[in-house]
mmCIF file of C-alpha atoms in Angstrom:
data_model
loop_
_atom_site.group_PDB
_atom_site.id
_atom_site.type_symbol
_atom_site.label_atom_id
_atom_site.label_comp_id
_atom_site.label_asym_id
_atom_site.label_seq_id
_atom_site.Cartn_x
_atom_site.Cartn_y
_atom_site.Cartn_z
ATOM 1 C CA UNK D 1 124.791 128.076 125.545
ATOM 2 C CA UNK D 2 127.195 126.533 127.589
ATOM 3 C CA UNK D 3 126.701 123.187 129.173
ATOM 4 C CA UNK D 4 127.909 121.561 132.760
ATOM 5 C CA UNK D 5 128.278 118.050 131.678
ATOM 6 C CA UNK D 6 128.529 115.444 134.632
ATOM 7 C CA UNK D 7 129.716 111.983 133.328
ATOM 8 C CA UNK D 8 131.155 109.579 135.910
ATOM 9 C CA UNK D 9 134.435 111.072 137.112
ATOM 10 C CA UNK D 10 136.966 108.242 136.447
ATOM 11 C CA UNK D 11 139.019 106.749 133.408
ATOM 12 C CA UNK D 12 137.409 103.249 133.968
ATOM 13 C CA UNK D 13 133.874 104.546 133.067
ATOM 14 C CA UNK D 14 134.815 106.768 129.858
ATOM 15 C CA UNK D 15 134.818 105.708 126.308
ATOM 16 C CA UNK D 16 138.148 105.386 124.510
ATOM 17 C CA UNK D 17 138.090 107.630 121.426
ATOM 18 C CA UNK D 18 139.084 106.369 118.094
ATOM 19 C CA UNK D 19 139.490 109.342 116.143
ATOM 20 C CA UNK D 20 142.789 109.441 114.698
ATOM 21 C CA UNK D 21 145.553 112.228 115.467
ATOM 22 C CA UNK D 22 144.952 115.578 113.210
ATOM 23 C CA UNK D 23 148.001 117.278 112.269
ATOM 24 C CA UNK D 24 146.845 121.129 112.043
ATOM 25 C CA UNK D 25 147.615 122.997 108.482
ATOM 26 C CA UNK D 26 147.715 126.851 108.404
ATOM 27 C CA UNK D 27 144.437 128.269 107.767
ATOM 28 C CA UNK D 28 143.497 129.596 104.195
ATOM 29 C CA UNK D 29 141.050 131.985 105.261
ATOM 30 C CA UNK D 30 141.758 135.594 105.069
ATOM 31 C CA UNK D 31 142.409 137.536 108.464
ATOM 32 C CA UNK D 32 141.833 141.045 109.450
ATOM 33 C CA UNK D 33 145.441 142.747 109.126
ATOM 34 C CA UNK D 34 146.415 143.881 112.701
ATOM 35 C CA UNK D 35 147.764 147.465 113.100
ATOM 36 C CA UNK D 36 151.444 147.455 112.916
ATOM 37 C CA UNK D 37 153.442 149.449 115.469
ATOM 38 C CA UNK D 38 157.103 150.377 115.986
ATOM 39 C CA UNK D 39 158.428 146.986 116.896
ATOM 40 C CA UNK D 40 159.644 145.896 120.249
ATOM 41 C CA UNK D 41 163.097 144.755 120.796
ATOM 42 C CA UNK D 42 163.399 140.974 119.876
ATOM 43 C CA UNK D 43 166.400 138.369 121.282
ATOM 44 C CA UNK D 44 166.568 135.102 120.300
ATOM 45 C CA UNK D 45 167.167 133.059 123.502
ATOM 46 C CA UNK D 46 167.337 129.286 122.339
ATOM 47 C CA UNK D 47 167.427 127.648 118.952
ATOM 48 C CA UNK D 48 166.769 123.947 118.363
ATOM 49 C CA UNK D 49 167.044 122.073 114.954
ATOM 50 C CA UNK D 50 164.816 119.546 115.850
ATOM 51 C CA UNK D 51 160.798 119.705 116.463
ATOM 52 C CA UNK D 52 159.159 123.051 116.965
ATOM 53 C CA UNK D 53 158.193 124.326 120.256
ATOM 54 C CA UNK D 54 154.641 124.294 121.590
ATOM 55 C CA UNK D 55 154.171 125.943 124.899
ATOM 56 C CA UNK D 56 156.394 127.218 127.698
ATOM 57 C CA UNK D 57 155.961 128.467 131.413
ATOM 58 C CA UNK D 58 158.425 129.963 133.612
ATOM 59 C CA UNK D 59 159.830 128.840 137.008
ATOM 60 C CA UNK D 60 159.802 131.177 139.912
ATOM 61 C CA UNK D 61 163.312 132.139 139.558
ATOM 62 C CA UNK D 62 162.915 132.662 135.690
ATOM 63 C CA UNK D 63 163.811 129.508 134.094
ATOM 64 C CA UNK D 64 161.897 128.095 131.185
ATOM 65 C CA UNK D 65 160.292 125.036 130.727
ATOM 66 C CA UNK D 66 158.987 124.346 127.292
ATOM 67 C CA UNK D 67 157.289 121.646 125.375
ATOM 68 C CA UNK D 68 157.532 120.282 121.696
ATOM 69 C CA UNK D 69 155.327 119.341 119.228
ATOM 70 C CA UNK D 70 155.327 116.854 116.244
ATOM 71 C CA UNK D 71 156.860 113.623 117.129
ATOM 72 C CA UNK D 72 159.137 114.501 119.847
ATOM 73 C CA UNK D 73 157.806 114.078 123.254
ATOM 74 C CA UNK D 74 160.349 116.344 125.057
ATOM 75 C CA UNK D 75 160.415 118.947 128.063
ATOM 76 C CA UNK D 76 163.137 121.314 127.353
ATOM 77 C CA UNK D 77 165.064 123.584 130.309
ATOM 78 C CA UNK D 78 166.089 127.022 128.912
ATOM 79 C CA UNK D 79 168.014 129.467 130.874
ATOM 80 C CA UNK D 80 166.667 133.195 129.951
ATOM 81 C CA UNK D 81 170.172 134.556 130.865
ATOM 82 C CA UNK D 82 172.108 132.060 129.005
ATOM 83 C CA UNK D 83 174.147 131.365 131.802
ATOM 84 C CA UNK D 84 173.338 127.627 131.406
ATOM 85 C CA UNK D 85 172.945 125.890 128.148
ATOM 86 C CA UNK D 86 169.434 124.596 127.172
ATOM 87 C CA UNK D 87 169.004 121.013 128.073
ATOM 88 C CA UNK D 88 166.466 118.311 127.513
ATOM 89 C CA UNK D 89 164.864 117.503 130.882
ATOM 90 C CA UNK D 90 163.062 114.602 129.831
ATOM 91 C CA UNK D 91 161.792 112.416 127.001
ATOM 92 C CA UNK D 92 158.203 111.340 127.451
ATOM 93 C CA UNK D 93 158.948 107.981 125.407
ATOM 94 C CA UNK D 94 155.390 106.812 125.855
ATOM 95 C CA UNK D 95 154.134 109.943 123.736
ATOM 96 C CA UNK D 96 154.119 111.446 120.616
ATOM 97 C CA UNK D 97 154.513 114.809 121.325
ATOM 98 C CA UNK D 98 153.991 117.042 124.431
ATOM 99 C CA UNK D 99 151.528 120.027 124.463
ATOM 100 C CA UNK D 100 150.025 121.894 127.353
ATOM 101 C CA UNK D 101 151.981 122.927 130.539
ATOM 102 C CA UNK D 102 150.981 124.624 133.638
ATOM 103 C CA UNK D 103 152.516 124.809 137.473
ATOM 104 C CA UNK D 104 150.192 124.475 140.475
ATOM 105 C CA UNK D 105 152.083 124.436 143.794
ATOM 106 C CA UNK D 106 155.717 125.748 143.308
ATOM 107 C CA UNK D 107 157.908 124.065 141.050
ATOM 108 C CA UNK D 108 154.930 121.336 140.627
ATOM 109 C CA UNK D 109 154.507 121.168 136.699
ATOM 110 C CA UNK D 110 151.924 119.242 134.797
ATOM 111 C CA UNK D 111 152.271 118.231 131.321
ATOM 112 C CA UNK D 112 150.005 116.335 128.789
ATOM 113 C CA UNK D 113 150.265 114.805 125.509
ATOM 114 C CA UNK D 114 149.144 111.847 123.070
ATOM 115 C CA UNK D 115 150.016 108.504 123.428
ATOM 116 C CA UNK D 116 151.808 106.767 120.422
ATOM 117 C CA UNK D 117 149.876 104.588 118.127
ATOM 118 C CA UNK D 118 146.784 107.226 118.590
ATOM 119 C CA UNK D 119 146.473 106.317 122.263
ATOM 120 C CA UNK D 120 144.990 108.671 124.749
ATOM 121 C CA UNK D 121 145.911 111.893 126.024
ATOM 122 C CA UNK D 122 147.838 111.475 129.435
ATOM 123 C CA UNK D 123 149.076 113.861 131.965
ATOM 124 C CA UNK D 124 152.004 113.686 133.794
ATOM 125 C CA UNK D 125 153.590 115.859 136.793
ATOM 126 C CA UNK D 126 157.151 117.257 136.756
ATOM 127 C CA UNK D 127 158.306 117.986 140.035
ATOM 128 C CA UNK D 128 161.155 120.379 140.054
ATOM 129 C CA UNK D 129 161.694 121.029 143.478
ATOM 130 C CA UNK D 130 165.065 119.235 143.891
ATOM 131 C CA UNK D 131 166.182 119.681 140.343
ATOM 132 C CA UNK D 132 169.791 120.898 139.951
ATOM 133 C CA UNK D 133 171.843 121.772 136.982
ATOM 134 C CA UNK D 134 175.569 122.562 136.720
ATOM 135 C CA UNK D 135 176.797 125.590 134.979
ATOM 136 C CA UNK D 136 177.956 123.426 131.888
ATOM 137 C CA UNK D 137 174.301 122.166 131.515
ATOM 138 C CA UNK D 138 174.936 118.736 133.068
ATOM 139 C CA UNK D 139 172.025 117.835 135.149
ATOM 140 C CA UNK D 140 172.957 116.838 138.447
ATOM 141 C CA UNK D 141 169.570 116.186 140.151
ATOM 142 C CA UNK D 142 166.792 115.496 137.660
ATOM 143 C CA UNK D 143 163.360 116.445 137.793
ATOM 144 C CA UNK D 144 160.930 113.631 139.206
ATOM 145 C CA UNK D 145 158.499 112.826 136.381
ATOM 146 C CA UNK D 146 154.994 110.714 137.258
ATOM 147 C CA UNK D 147 152.272 109.429 134.981
ATOM 148 C CA UNK D 148 149.086 110.659 136.477
ATOM 149 C CA UNK D 149 146.231 109.265 134.477
ATOM 150 C CA UNK D 150 144.852 109.768 130.996
ATOM 151 C CA UNK D 151 141.707 111.016 129.473
ATOM 152 C CA UNK D 152 140.324 108.556 126.659
ATOM 153 C CA UNK D 153 137.346 110.335 125.689
ATOM 154 C CA UNK D 154 139.213 113.141 124.577
ATOM 155 C CA UNK D 155 139.850 114.063 120.999
ATOM 156 C CA UNK D 156 142.728 116.668 120.895
ATOM 157 C CA UNK D 157 143.694 118.374 123.819
ATOM 158 C CA UNK D 158 145.576 121.593 123.595
ATOM 159 C CA UNK D 159 146.231 124.654 126.084
ATOM 160 C CA UNK D 160 146.105 124.130 130.055
ATOM 161 C CA UNK D 161 145.886 126.386 132.892
ATOM 162 C CA UNK D 162 144.428 126.592 136.376
ATOM 163 C CA UNK D 163 142.243 128.868 138.359
ATOM 164 C CA UNK D 164 144.170 129.146 141.515
ATOM 165 C CA UNK D 165 147.482 128.013 142.609
ATOM 166 C CA UNK D 166 145.658 126.316 145.698
ATOM 167 C CA UNK D 167 143.814 124.178 143.704
ATOM 168 C CA UNK D 168 144.502 120.244 142.742
ATOM 169 C CA UNK D 169 142.795 120.468 139.483
ATOM 170 C CA UNK D 170 143.761 121.860 136.071
ATOM 171 C CA UNK D 171 141.540 123.005 133.164
ATOM 172 C CA UNK D 172 142.721 121.591 129.409
ATOM 173 C CA UNK D 173 141.308 122.992 126.225
ATOM 174 C CA UNK D 174 140.014 120.124 123.513
ATOM 175 C CA UNK D 175 140.227 121.663 120.637
ATOM 176 C CA UNK D 176 138.650 119.022 118.616
ATOM 177 C CA UNK D 177 135.695 118.135 120.950
ATOM 178 C CA UNK D 178 135.397 122.020 121.448
ATOM 179 C CA UNK D 179 135.212 122.015 125.203
ATOM 180 C CA UNK D 180 137.323 122.207 128.697
ATOM 181 C CA UNK D 181 138.121 119.189 130.711
ATOM 182 C CA UNK D 182 138.943 119.363 134.535
ATOM 183 C CA UNK D 183 141.365 116.946 135.599
ATOM 184 C CA UNK D 184 142.360 116.275 139.048
ATOM 185 C CA UNK D 185 145.921 116.206 139.439
ATOM 186 C CA UNK D 186 145.974 114.281 142.891
ATOM 187 C CA UNK D 187 143.380 111.364 141.759
ATOM 188 C CA UNK D 188 143.380 111.335 137.849
ATOM 189 C CA UNK D 189 139.994 111.955 137.758
ATOM 190 C CA UNK D 190 138.451 114.053 134.840
ATOM 191 C CA UNK D 191 135.163 115.506 133.895
ATOM 192 C CA UNK D 192 133.931 117.428 130.839
ATOM 193 C CA UNK D 193 133.554 120.796 132.891
ATOM 194 C CA UNK D 194 132.644 123.333 129.805
ATOM 195 C CA UNK D 195 130.863 122.596 126.313
ATOM 196 C CA UNK D 196 129.899 125.584 124.226
ATOM 197 C CA UNK D 197 129.634 126.295 120.780
ATOM 198 C CA UNK D 198 132.139 129.189 121.096
ATOM 199 C CA UNK D 199 134.875 126.898 121.551
ATOM 200 C CA UNK D 200 133.989 124.289 118.447
ATOM 201 C CA UNK D 201 135.850 124.202 115.371
ATOM 202 C CA UNK D 202 134.602 125.755 112.100
ATOM 203 C CA UNK D 203 131.520 124.045 110.616
ATOM 204 C CA UNK D 204 133.300 123.492 107.024
ATOM 205 C CA UNK D 205 136.025 121.484 108.773
ATOM 206 C CA UNK D 206 138.980 122.699 106.489
ATOM 207 C CA UNK D 207 140.375 125.610 108.617
ATOM 208 C CA UNK D 208 143.016 125.001 110.498
ATOM 209 C CA UNK D 209 142.359 121.177 110.385
ATOM 210 C CA UNK D 210 138.864 121.599 112.565
ATOM 211 C CA UNK D 211 140.561 123.274 115.065
ATOM 212 C CA UNK D 212 138.550 124.961 117.855
ATOM 213 C CA UNK D 213 139.663 126.146 121.185
ATOM 214 C CA UNK D 214 143.428 126.147 121.655
ATOM 215 C CA UNK D 215 145.313 128.737 124.469
ATOM 216 C CA UNK D 216 143.322 129.648 127.160
ATOM 217 C CA UNK D 217 144.163 131.678 130.617
ATOM 218 C CA UNK D 218 142.198 132.575 133.400
ATOM 219 C CA UNK D 219 142.299 135.859 135.252
ATOM 220 C CA UNK D 220 139.698 138.072 137.491
ATOM 221 C CA UNK D 221 137.016 135.708 137.445
ATOM 222 C CA UNK D 222 136.955 135.138 133.411
ATOM 223 C CA UNK D 223 138.099 132.533 131.449
ATOM 224 C CA UNK D 224 139.835 133.892 128.216
ATOM 225 C CA UNK D 225 140.172 131.887 124.954
ATOM 226 C CA UNK D 226 141.201 131.621 121.515
ATOM 227 C CA UNK D 227 139.334 129.511 118.715
ATOM 228 C CA UNK D 228 142.328 128.847 116.182
ATOM 229 C CA UNK D 229 139.876 127.425 113.553
ATOM 230 C CA UNK D 230 137.359 130.321 113.879
ATOM 231 C CA UNK D 231 140.070 132.834 114.313
ATOM 232 C CA UNK D 232 138.338 134.487 117.015
ATOM 233 C CA UNK D 233 139.114 135.480 120.836
ATOM 234 C CA UNK D 234 136.360 134.902 123.520
ATOM 235 C CA UNK D 235 135.888 135.630 127.294
ATOM 236 C CA UNK D 236 133.587 134.021 129.449
ATOM 237 C CA UNK D 237 132.753 134.482 133.233
ATOM 238 C CA UNK D 238 133.497 131.740 135.547
ATOM 239 C CA UNK D 239 132.987 131.109 139.361
ATOM 240 C CA UNK D 240 136.015 132.003 141.801
ATOM 241 C CA UNK D 241 133.964 129.585 144.095
ATOM 242 C CA UNK D 242 134.949 126.200 142.775
ATOM 243 C CA UNK D 243 136.654 124.348 145.626
ATOM 244 C CA UNK D 244 139.225 121.913 145.033
ATOM 245 C CA UNK D 245 137.576 119.278 147.019
ATOM 246 C CA UNK D 246 134.473 119.649 145.332
ATOM 247 C CA UNK D 247 132.681 117.136 143.162
ATOM 248 C CA UNK D 248 131.859 118.304 139.615
ATOM 249 C CA UNK D 249 128.171 117.703 139.832
ATOM 250 C CA UNK D 250 127.701 119.948 142.883
ATOM 251 C CA UNK D 251 128.947 122.761 141.000
ATOM 252 C CA UNK D 252 125.641 124.335 140.222
ATOM 253 C CA UNK D 253 124.933 124.951 143.586
ATOM 254 C CA UNK D 254 128.385 126.508 144.377
ATOM 255 C CA UNK D 255 128.411 128.615 140.918
ATOM 256 C CA UNK D 256 125.437 130.741 141.994
ATOM 257 C CA UNK D 257 123.982 132.857 139.884
ATOM 258 C CA UNK D 258 126.632 131.934 137.153
ATOM 259 C CA UNK D 259 125.414 128.415 136.695
ATOM 260 C CA UNK D 260 121.705 127.524 136.490
ATOM 261 C CA UNK D 261 120.254 124.394 137.950
ATOM 262 C CA UNK D 262 120.500 122.617 134.956
ATOM 263 C CA UNK D 263 124.096 123.146 134.753
ATOM 264 C CA UNK D 264 123.830 125.741 131.691
ATOM 265 C CA UNK D 265 125.911 128.727 131.931
ATOM 266 C CA UNK D 266 124.197 131.838 133.115
ATOM 267 C CA UNK D 267 126.648 134.062 130.905
ATOM 268 C CA UNK D 268 127.280 133.425 127.445
ATOM 269 C CA UNK D 269 130.871 133.711 125.638
ATOM 270 C CA UNK D 270 131.671 136.687 124.506
ATOM 271 C CA UNK D 271 133.542 137.411 121.372
ATOM 272 C CA UNK D 272 136.534 139.918 121.976
ATOM 273 C CA UNK D 273 137.400 140.008 118.116
ATOM 274 C CA UNK D 274 137.454 137.933 114.772
ATOM 275 C CA UNK D 275 139.885 137.520 112.201
ATOM 276 C CA UNK D 276 142.736 137.150 114.549
ATOM 277 C CA UNK D 277 145.570 134.148 114.023
ATOM 278 C CA UNK D 278 145.797 133.162 117.589
ATOM 279 C CA UNK D 279 147.446 130.466 119.558
ATOM 280 C CA UNK D 280 148.286 130.920 122.866
ATOM 281 C CA UNK D 281 148.942 133.945 124.744
ATOM 282 C CA UNK D 282 149.752 136.093 127.773
ATOM 283 C CA UNK D 283 147.503 138.477 129.686
ATOM 284 C CA UNK D 284 148.483 141.923 131.680
ATOM 285 C CA UNK D 285 146.093 143.254 134.631
ATOM 286 C CA UNK D 286 144.735 146.066 132.393
ATOM 287 C CA UNK D 287 143.041 143.944 129.992
ATOM 288 C CA UNK D 288 145.280 143.268 126.966
ATOM 289 C CA UNK D 289 146.384 139.869 125.760
ATOM 290 C CA UNK D 290 149.717 139.269 123.864
ATOM 291 C CA UNK D 291 148.693 136.665 121.403
ATOM 292 C CA UNK D 292 151.147 134.274 119.840
ATOM 293 C CA UNK D 293 149.934 134.317 115.906
ATOM 294 C CA UNK D 294 150.799 131.334 113.642
ATOM 295 C CA UNK D 295 151.272 134.135 111.037
ATOM 296 C CA UNK D 296 154.797 135.147 112.393
ATOM 297 C CA UNK D 297 153.668 138.024 114.911
ATOM 298 C CA UNK D 298 153.076 138.826 118.665
ATOM 299 C CA UNK D 299 149.699 140.803 118.729
ATOM 300 C CA UNK D 300 148.608 142.970 121.389
ATOM 301 C CA UNK D 301 144.831 142.340 121.567
ATOM 302 C CA UNK D 302 142.718 144.895 123.553
ATOM 303 C CA UNK D 303 140.151 142.409 125.394
ATOM 304 C CA UNK D 304 138.016 145.572 126.025
ATOM 305 C CA UNK D 305 137.371 146.759 122.448
ATOM 306 C CA UNK D 306 139.296 143.978 120.128
ATOM 307 C CA UNK D 307 141.596 146.442 118.772
ATOM 308 C CA UNK D 308 145.029 144.489 117.649
ATOM 309 C CA UNK D 309 148.415 145.827 117.393
ATOM 310 C CA UNK D 310 151.579 143.937 116.104
ATOM 311 C CA UNK D 311 154.144 144.398 118.680
ATOM 312 C CA UNK D 312 156.930 142.113 117.132
ATOM 313 C CA UNK D 313 157.379 140.082 113.988
ATOM 314 C CA UNK D 314 155.935 140.850 110.638
ATOM 315 C CA UNK D 315 152.279 139.784 110.375
ATOM 316 C CA UNK D 316 151.749 137.188 107.454
ATOM 317 C CA UNK D 317 155.480 137.578 106.481
ATOM 318 C CA UNK D 318 158.037 134.588 105.798
ATOM 319 C CA UNK D 319 160.728 137.355 106.450
ATOM 320 C CA UNK D 320 159.600 137.866 109.891
ATOM 321 C CA UNK D 321 161.899 137.124 112.542
ATOM 322 C CA UNK D 322 159.075 135.334 114.287
ATOM 323 C CA UNK D 323 157.995 132.119 112.629
ATOM 324 C CA UNK D 324 154.921 130.756 113.749
ATOM 325 C CA UNK D 325 154.621 131.862 117.275
ATOM 326 C CA UNK D 326 152.840 129.522 119.607
ATOM 327 C CA UNK D 327 152.980 130.529 123.391
ATOM 328 C CA UNK D 328 153.956 133.742 125.502
ATOM 329 C CA UNK D 329 154.495 134.041 128.652
ATOM 330 C CA UNK D 330 155.807 137.383 130.995
ATOM 331 C CA UNK D 331 158.672 136.940 132.537
ATOM 332 C CA UNK D 332 159.076 136.801 136.224
ATOM 333 C CA UNK D 333 162.238 138.518 137.643
ATOM 334 C CA UNK D 334 162.711 142.706 138.126
ATOM 335 C CA UNK D 335 165.037 142.425 134.956
ATOM 336 C CA UNK D 336 162.155 141.072 132.436
ATOM 337 C CA UNK D 337 158.795 141.695 134.098
ATOM 338 C CA UNK D 338 157.899 143.769 130.950
ATOM 339 C CA UNK D 339 159.462 141.080 128.782
ATOM 340 C CA UNK D 340 157.387 138.452 127.206
ATOM 341 C CA UNK D 341 158.880 134.917 126.068
ATOM 342 C CA UNK D 342 157.689 133.197 122.971
ATOM 343 C CA UNK D 343 157.862 129.766 121.690
ATOM 344 C CA UNK D 344 158.223 129.260 117.667
ATOM 345 C CA UNK D 345 157.790 126.340 115.794
ATOM 346 C CA UNK D 346 159.456 127.907 112.727
ATOM 347 C CA UNK D 347 156.027 127.235 110.588
ATOM 348 C CA UNK D 348 156.381 123.167 111.214
ATOM 349 C CA UNK D 349 153.004 122.819 109.984
ATOM 350 C CA UNK D 350 154.222 123.716 106.453
ATOM 351 C CA UNK D 351 157.744 122.706 107.005
ATOM 352 C CA UNK D 352 160.488 124.737 109.182
ATOM 353 C CA UNK D 353 163.203 126.790 107.756
ATOM 354 C CA UNK D 354 166.433 125.929 109.579
ATOM 355 C CA UNK D 355 167.022 127.709 112.996
ATOM 356 C CA UNK D 356 163.224 129.082 112.869
ATOM 357 C CA UNK D 357 162.233 126.829 115.835
ATOM 358 C CA UNK D 358 163.175 128.073 119.377
ATOM 359 C CA UNK D 359 162.540 130.675 121.976
ATOM 360 C CA UNK D 360 162.775 134.121 121.837
ATOM 361 C CA UNK D 361 162.103 137.135 124.111
ATOM 362 C CA UNK D 362 160.178 140.286 123.025
ATOM 363 C CA UNK D 363 160.982 143.330 125.401
ATOM 364 C CA UNK D 364 157.950 145.453 125.388
ATOM 365 C CA UNK D 365 159.139 148.264 127.548
ATOM 366 C CA UNK D 366 156.624 151.006 127.865
ATOM 367 C CA UNK D 367 153.946 149.005 126.489
ATOM 368 C CA UNK D 368 153.608 147.144 130.066
ATOM 369 C CA UNK D 369 153.153 148.876 133.173
ATOM 370 C CA UNK D 370 155.269 148.029 136.381
ATOM 371 C CA UNK D 371 153.943 144.793 138.311
ATOM 372 C CA UNK D 372 153.033 144.370 141.768
ATOM 373 C CA UNK D 373 152.451 141.262 143.960
ATOM 374 C CA UNK D 374 149.533 140.811 146.008
ATOM 375 C CA UNK D 375 149.557 137.660 148.737
ATOM 376 C CA UNK D 376 150.847 134.859 146.668
ATOM 377 C CA UNK D 377 149.298 135.628 143.453
ATOM 378 C CA UNK D 378 150.996 138.011 140.796
ATOM 379 C CA UNK D 379 148.576 140.571 139.946
ATOM 380 C CA UNK D 380 149.653 140.527 136.172
ATOM 381 C CA UNK D 381 147.875 137.909 134.045
ATOM 382 C CA UNK D 382 150.813 135.317 134.168
ATOM 383 C CA UNK D 383 147.895 132.655 134.814
ATOM 384 C CA UNK D 384 146.611 134.752 137.436
ATOM 385 C CA UNK D 385 144.809 133.106 140.371
ATOM 386 C CA UNK D 386 140.881 134.114 140.934
#
């Protein structure tokens, strides 16, 4: 059963984690092979010979910001039209890597990563409002980067998302704790928001280095997330009424029937499918998740029936054009709104072949329908607000 946990909201009262960083390894379990389809066209957008890519987000103008994993704490700028070369926007020298990234207000992004020498996970703001880059790739006005705060009691922060663009908090998956943190980007205060058995890693602690909840997205009053260690994709109802100014200990009253007085969830997590090799993913408005798979494919998942379909790459094949996909996002412009951009770490868990790390575009075409805009929210699952 889901529990709403309410420790003191602030870094000064939270115990510091002494857990050593865990480097993930490829799962050794047998997966349920997804059905193959005629492959969607795939185009390489950007290649990088260094660390593999972990996550990405798109600016409103369609430009890509991407984080890196494994000893390179970088934030990249990538032009999907390839008019400008890809460049490093920022090196977070205090971190050992960069992991999650999301956007709240327009061009106001948030990135987290773990500090060096086993320090706590820390959240930074990246203000791109005045950013400027010349056609030759020279950054004339860099983004304004600011450290907001740390979550010392976290064990392994991973995917990051939000409920509404108007909120001042983000939700961050803790893959080793098996939970979701709420982090206020204005104050730096944090609370353990949800902890559920569906978010915990496998009990034998051997699959995917005990990884639990990984990627997460919110859409239509539902939190979707994948558990990498259990190879299971879940959905859970969440409240659309959580005020950005409301203390978390008052959430039970606001959530109404969805949260009991004792803080437990009125609705359990619902497994969508099992046997899926999953990382981060993109959502469309018709109930489909496009899952970046570390097993070298992009998988279309029906979140209503659990049916899986490979739309790009070759599942579990080392010859695949996609080597260990790690995240996925829909394009935002008229020319790429039926395209999905994916990050690839090239199989960095076990040694990435040269040139396999990077960002690619998958043109799913008639697999997606035309997108529409309603108010200030895209109605297509690109981290859609509730």
